[in-house]
């Protein structure tokens, strides 16, 4: 019996030391865009949007972001460019209609990831990460939502806050 106790003690504590890698995902819609031409499918940011891009840069500077993803549109790239440039991070372009969410999650395990998209793609992206339909499309006038998803193994938490 004396010889069994040390073995059980070691077995018990070795099972509790399993490392679980955690990931954090920060998802935002692009900043305010120029709305002069309703036919322009790829407008740039207006002055308010350029100011918001700086606000986002300042917000994300302290979060140790490892990877930055953006759709290939002027407004999304311009939203994330100040942050990516200041932190010497490559902007990885993705297509919301072609992304494989399982592959994406697998390639970002242990990372802090910033993702920029659109009013109808960011909530879908969040819902795919959390594997639950929680978030509806963002209202067209809203450019201040920040969706935060934390994933540690099978444990997932999420919230949405506004950054003005």
PDB file of C-alpha atoms in Angstrom:
ATOM      1  CA  UNK A   1       0.000   0.000   0.000  1.00  0.00           C
ATOM      2  CA  UNK A   2       2.889   2.400   0.791  1.00  0.00           C
ATOM      3  CA  UNK A   3       4.273   1.919  -2.727  1.00  0.00           C
ATOM      4  CA  UNK A   4       0.916   2.722  -4.369  1.00  0.00           C
ATOM      5  CA  UNK A   5       0.395   6.122  -2.681  1.00  0.00           C
ATOM      6  CA  UNK A   6       3.383   7.910  -4.312  1.00  0.00           C
ATOM      7  CA  UNK A   7       2.348   6.521  -7.687  1.00  0.00           C
ATOM      8  CA  UNK A   8      -1.254   7.787  -7.288  1.00  0.00           C
ATOM      9  CA  UNK A   9       0.020  11.165  -6.025  1.00  0.00           C
ATOM     10  CA  UNK A  10       2.238  11.636  -9.101  1.00  0.00           C
ATOM     11  CA  UNK A  11      -0.498  10.439 -11.457  1.00  0.00           C
ATOM     12  CA  UNK A  12      -3.069  12.815  -9.943  1.00  0.00           C
ATOM     13  CA  UNK A  13      -0.874  15.902 -10.181  1.00  0.00           C
ATOM     14  CA  UNK A  14       0.530  15.106 -13.612  1.00  0.00           C
ATOM     15  CA  UNK A  15      -3.030  15.058 -15.009  1.00  0.00           C
ATOM     16  CA  UNK A  16      -3.697  18.565 -13.694  1.00  0.00           C
ATOM     17  CA  UNK A  17      -0.670  20.071 -15.440  1.00  0.00           C
ATOM     18  CA  UNK A  18      -1.933  19.620 -18.968  1.00  0.00           C
ATOM     19  CA  UNK A  19      -1.185  22.810 -20.876  1.00  0.00           C
ATOM     20  CA  UNK A  20      -4.140  24.376 -22.667  1.00  0.00           C
ATOM     21  CA  UNK A  21      -3.318  27.090 -25.158  1.00  0.00           C
ATOM     22  CA  UNK A  22      -5.612  30.079 -25.083  1.00  0.00           C
ATOM     23  CA  UNK A  23      -6.498  32.388 -27.941  1.00  0.00           C
ATOM     24  CA  UNK A  24      -8.103  35.826 -27.940  1.00  0.00           C
ATOM     25  CA  UNK A  25      -9.969  37.217 -30.914  1.00  0.00           C
ATOM     26  CA  UNK A  26     -10.794  40.910 -31.305  1.00  0.00           C
ATOM     27  CA  UNK A  27     -13.240  41.590 -34.115  1.00  0.00           C
ATOM     28  CA  UNK A  28     -14.252  45.006 -35.434  1.00  0.00           C
ATOM     29  CA  UNK A  29     -16.138  46.458 -38.342  1.00  0.00           C
ATOM     30  CA  UNK A  30     -14.276  48.936 -40.530  1.00  0.00           C
ATOM     31  CA  UNK A  31     -14.356  52.604 -39.511  1.00  0.00           C
ATOM     32  CA  UNK A  32     -16.646  55.210 -41.074  1.00  0.00           C
ATOM     33  CA  UNK A  33     -16.470  55.340 -44.865  1.00  0.00           C
ATOM     34  CA  UNK A  34     -17.048  57.971 -47.532  1.00  0.00           C
ATOM     35  CA  UNK A  35     -20.696  57.769 -48.627  1.00  0.00           C
ATOM     36  CA  UNK A  36     -20.760  60.244 -51.513  1.00  0.00           C
ATOM     37  CA  UNK A  37     -21.221  57.660 -54.263  1.00  0.00           C
ATOM     38  CA  UNK A  38     -23.712  54.887 -53.420  1.00  0.00           C
ATOM     39  CA  UNK A  39     -22.423  52.885 -56.418  1.00  0.00           C
ATOM     40  CA  UNK A  40     -18.857  52.801 -55.080  1.00  0.00           C
ATOM     41  CA  UNK A  41     -18.405  49.311 -53.619  1.00  0.00           C
ATOM     42  CA  UNK A  42     -14.921  50.072 -52.296  1.00  0.00           C
ATOM     43  CA  UNK A  43     -14.912  53.529 -50.673  1.00  0.00           C
ATOM     44  CA  UNK A  44     -12.130  54.849 -48.489  1.00  0.00           C
ATOM     45  CA  UNK A  45     -12.448  56.100 -44.930  1.00  0.00           C
ATOM     46  CA  UNK A  46     -13.808  59.584 -44.315  1.00  0.00           C
ATOM     47  CA  UNK A  47     -12.265  61.952 -41.726  1.00  0.00           C
ATOM     48  CA  UNK A  48     -14.246  60.398 -38.859  1.00  0.00           C
ATOM     49  CA  UNK A  49     -13.118  56.948 -40.015  1.00  0.00           C
ATOM     50  CA  UNK A  50      -9.478  57.989 -40.142  1.00  0.00           C
ATOM     51  CA  UNK A  51      -9.815  59.323 -36.593  1.00  0.00           C
ATOM     52  CA  UNK A  52     -11.451  56.072 -35.476  1.00  0.00           C
ATOM     53  CA  UNK A  53      -8.606  54.073 -37.048  1.00  0.00           C
ATOM     54  CA  UNK A  54      -6.243  55.948 -34.712  1.00  0.00           C
ATOM     55  CA  UNK A  55      -8.535  55.211 -31.740  1.00  0.00           C
ATOM     56  CA  UNK A  56      -8.427  51.507 -32.654  1.00  0.00           C
ATOM     57  CA  UNK A  57      -4.648  51.669 -32.992  1.00  0.00           C
ATOM     58  CA  UNK A  58      -4.309  53.132 -29.506  1.00  0.00           C
ATOM     59  CA  UNK A  59      -6.743  50.603 -28.063  1.00  0.00           C
ATOM     60  CA  UNK A  60      -4.996  47.563 -29.538  1.00  0.00           C
ATOM     61  CA  UNK A  61      -1.432  48.748 -28.842  1.00  0.00           C
ATOM     62  CA  UNK A  62      -1.505  47.252 -25.323  1.00  0.00           C
ATOM     63  CA  UNK A  63      -3.032  43.884 -26.235  1.00  0.00           C
ATOM     64  CA  UNK A  64      -0.014  42.002 -27.626  1.00  0.00           C
ATOM     65  CA  UNK A  65      -1.719  41.241 -30.938  1.00  0.00           C
ATOM     66  CA  UNK A  66       0.097  38.482 -32.847  1.00  0.00           C
ATOM     67  CA  UNK A  67      -1.853  38.430 -36.116  1.00  0.00           C
ATOM     68  CA  UNK A  68      -4.018  40.865 -38.058  1.00  0.00           C
ATOM     69  CA  UNK A  69      -6.676  39.793 -40.567  1.00  0.00           C
ATOM     70  CA  UNK A  70      -8.641  42.072 -42.887  1.00  0.00           C
ATOM     71  CA  UNK A  71     -10.844  41.780 -45.914  1.00  0.00           C
ATOM     72  CA  UNK A  72      -9.331  43.260 -49.076  1.00  0.00           C
ATOM     73  CA  UNK A  73     -11.283  46.520 -49.174  1.00  0.00           C
ATOM     74  CA  UNK A  74     -10.006  50.080 -48.844  1.00  0.00           C
ATOM     75  CA  UNK A  75     -12.101  50.785 -45.731  1.00  0.00           C
ATOM     76  CA  UNK A  76     -11.009  47.651 -43.822  1.00  0.00           C
ATOM     77  CA  UNK A  77      -7.350  47.922 -44.773  1.00  0.00           C
ATOM     78  CA  UNK A  78      -7.311  51.638 -43.882  1.00  0.00           C
ATOM     79  CA  UNK A  79      -8.957  50.875 -40.533  1.00  0.00           C
ATOM     80  CA  UNK A  80      -6.255  48.421 -39.487  1.00  0.00           C
ATOM     81  CA  UNK A  81      -3.250  49.919 -41.286  1.00  0.00           C
ATOM     82  CA  UNK A  82      -2.221  52.418 -38.544  1.00  0.00           C
ATOM     83  CA  UNK A  83      -2.117  49.637 -35.932  1.00  0.00           C
ATOM     84  CA  UNK A  84      -0.438  47.043 -38.144  1.00  0.00           C
ATOM     85  CA  UNK A  85       2.139  49.522 -39.395  1.00  0.00           C
ATOM     86  CA  UNK A  86       2.999  50.856 -35.929  1.00  0.00           C
ATOM     87  CA  UNK A  87       3.432  47.295 -34.645  1.00  0.00           C
ATOM     88  CA  UNK A  88       5.191  45.919 -37.732  1.00  0.00           C
ATOM     89  CA  UNK A  89       2.516  43.286 -38.338  1.00  0.00           C
ATOM     90  CA  UNK A  90       1.559  41.892 -41.715  1.00  0.00           C
ATOM     91  CA  UNK A  91      -2.106  42.288 -42.644  1.00  0.00           C
ATOM     92  CA  UNK A  92      -3.358  38.863 -43.683  1.00  0.00           C
ATOM     93  CA  UNK A  93      -6.187  39.185 -46.178  1.00  0.00           C
ATOM     94  CA  UNK A  94      -9.168  36.863 -45.973  1.00  0.00           C
ATOM     95  CA  UNK A  95     -12.420  36.425 -47.846  1.00  0.00           C
ATOM     96  CA  UNK A  96     -15.509  36.065 -45.622  1.00  0.00           C
ATOM     97  CA  UNK A  97     -17.181  33.867 -48.251  1.00  0.00           C
ATOM     98  CA  UNK A  98     -14.199  31.518 -48.573  1.00  0.00           C
ATOM     99  CA  UNK A  99     -12.745  31.255 -45.066  1.00  0.00           C
ATOM    100  CA  UNK A 100     -12.632  27.845 -43.439  1.00  0.00           C
ATOM    101  CA  UNK A 101     -13.272  28.655 -39.779  1.00  0.00           C
ATOM    102  CA  UNK A 102     -11.872  25.365 -38.457  1.00  0.00           C
ATOM    103  CA  UNK A 103      -8.610  25.915 -40.353  1.00  0.00           C
ATOM    104  CA  UNK A 104      -8.532  29.517 -39.126  1.00  0.00           C
ATOM    105  CA  UNK A 105      -8.998  28.463 -35.488  1.00  0.00           C
ATOM    106  CA  UNK A 106      -6.354  25.770 -35.863  1.00  0.00           C
ATOM    107  CA  UNK A 107      -3.823  28.237 -37.268  1.00  0.00           C
ATOM    108  CA  UNK A 108      -4.383  30.797 -34.496  1.00  0.00           C
ATOM    109  CA  UNK A 109      -4.179  28.614 -31.376  1.00  0.00           C
ATOM    110  CA  UNK A 110      -2.360  30.544 -28.661  1.00  0.00           C
ATOM    111  CA  UNK A 111      -2.513  33.841 -30.574  1.00  0.00           C
ATOM    112  CA  UNK A 112      -4.124  37.213 -29.948  1.00  0.00           C
ATOM    113  CA  UNK A 113      -5.812  38.028 -33.241  1.00  0.00           C
ATOM    114  CA  UNK A 114      -7.355  41.229 -34.608  1.00  0.00           C
ATOM    115  CA  UNK A 115      -9.951  40.726 -37.370  1.00  0.00           C
ATOM    116  CA  UNK A 116     -11.482  43.548 -39.421  1.00  0.00           C
ATOM    117  CA  UNK A 117     -14.540  43.081 -41.582  1.00  0.00           C
ATOM    118  CA  UNK A 118     -18.002  44.411 -42.283  1.00  0.00           C
ATOM    119  CA  UNK A 119     -21.415  44.902 -40.671  1.00  0.00           C
ATOM    120  CA  UNK A 120     -22.636  41.581 -42.040  1.00  0.00           C
ATOM    121  CA  UNK A 121     -19.420  39.543 -41.777  1.00  0.00           C
ATOM    122  CA  UNK A 122     -18.014  40.294 -38.318  1.00  0.00           C
ATOM    123  CA  UNK A 123     -21.053  38.982 -36.387  1.00  0.00           C
ATOM    124  CA  UNK A 124     -21.016  35.850 -38.562  1.00  0.00           C
ATOM    125  CA  UNK A 125     -17.296  35.416 -37.858  1.00  0.00           C
ATOM    126  CA  UNK A 126     -17.921  35.681 -34.099  1.00  0.00           C
ATOM    127  CA  UNK A 127     -20.833  33.237 -34.292  1.00  0.00           C
ATOM    128  CA  UNK A 128     -18.623  30.741 -36.156  1.00  0.00           C
ATOM    129  CA  UNK A 129     -15.847  31.017 -33.550  1.00  0.00           C
ATOM    130  CA  UNK A 130     -18.229  30.491 -30.638  1.00  0.00           C
ATOM    131  CA  UNK A 131     -20.221  27.856 -32.588  1.00  0.00           C
ATOM    132  CA  UNK A 132     -23.487  29.506 -31.678  1.00  0.00           C
ATOM    133  CA  UNK A 133     -25.720  32.096 -33.350  1.00  0.00           C
ATOM    134  CA  UNK A 134     -25.719  34.981 -30.886  1.00  0.00           C
ATOM    135  CA  UNK A 135     -24.822  38.155 -32.754  1.00  0.00           C
ATOM    136  CA  UNK A 136     -26.949  39.755 -35.506  1.00  0.00           C
ATOM    137  CA  UNK A 137     -25.612  42.019 -38.254  1.00  0.00           C
ATOM    138  CA  UNK A 138     -24.295  45.379 -37.077  1.00  0.00           C
ATOM    139  CA  UNK A 139     -26.428  48.453 -37.775  1.00  0.00           C
ATOM    140  CA  UNK A 140     -25.025  50.479 -40.661  1.00  0.00           C
ATOM    141  CA  UNK A 141     -24.424  53.539 -38.465  1.00  0.00           C
ATOM    142  CA  UNK A 142     -22.443  51.558 -35.859  1.00  0.00           C
ATOM    143  CA  UNK A 143     -18.663  51.463 -36.245  1.00  0.00           C
ATOM    144  CA  UNK A 144     -17.805  51.157 -32.553  1.00  0.00           C
ATOM    145  CA  UNK A 145     -18.520  47.512 -31.669  1.00  0.00           C
ATOM    146  CA  UNK A 146     -15.632  45.426 -30.427  1.00  0.00           C
ATOM    147  CA  UNK A 147     -16.346  41.710 -30.160  1.00  0.00           C
ATOM    148  CA  UNK A 148     -13.986  39.850 -27.847  1.00  0.00           C
ATOM    149  CA  UNK A 149     -13.809  36.070 -27.893  1.00  0.00           C
ATOM    150  CA  UNK A 150     -11.528  34.083 -25.576  1.00  0.00           C
ATOM    151  CA  UNK A 151     -10.966  30.418 -26.313  1.00  0.00           C
ATOM    152  CA  UNK A 152      -9.054  28.064 -23.991  1.00  0.00           C
ATOM    153  CA  UNK A 153      -9.415  24.501 -25.183  1.00  0.00           C
ATOM    154  CA  UNK A 154     -13.161  23.863 -25.267  1.00  0.00           C
ATOM    155  CA  UNK A 155     -13.940  26.801 -22.971  1.00  0.00           C
ATOM    156  CA  UNK A 156     -15.219  29.865 -24.838  1.00  0.00           C
ATOM    157  CA  UNK A 157     -16.306  33.245 -23.529  1.00  0.00           C
ATOM    158  CA  UNK A 158     -17.470  36.227 -25.554  1.00  0.00           C
ATOM    159  CA  UNK A 159     -18.750  39.762 -25.218  1.00  0.00           C
ATOM    160  CA  UNK A 160     -19.347  42.888 -27.239  1.00  0.00           C
ATOM    161  CA  UNK A 161     -18.387  46.354 -26.011  1.00  0.00           C
ATOM    162  CA  UNK A 162     -18.453  49.800 -27.603  1.00  0.00           C
ATOM    163  CA  UNK A 163     -15.300  51.833 -28.100  1.00  0.00           C
ATOM    164  CA  UNK A 164     -16.077  55.454 -28.958  1.00  0.00           C
TER     165      UNK A 164
END
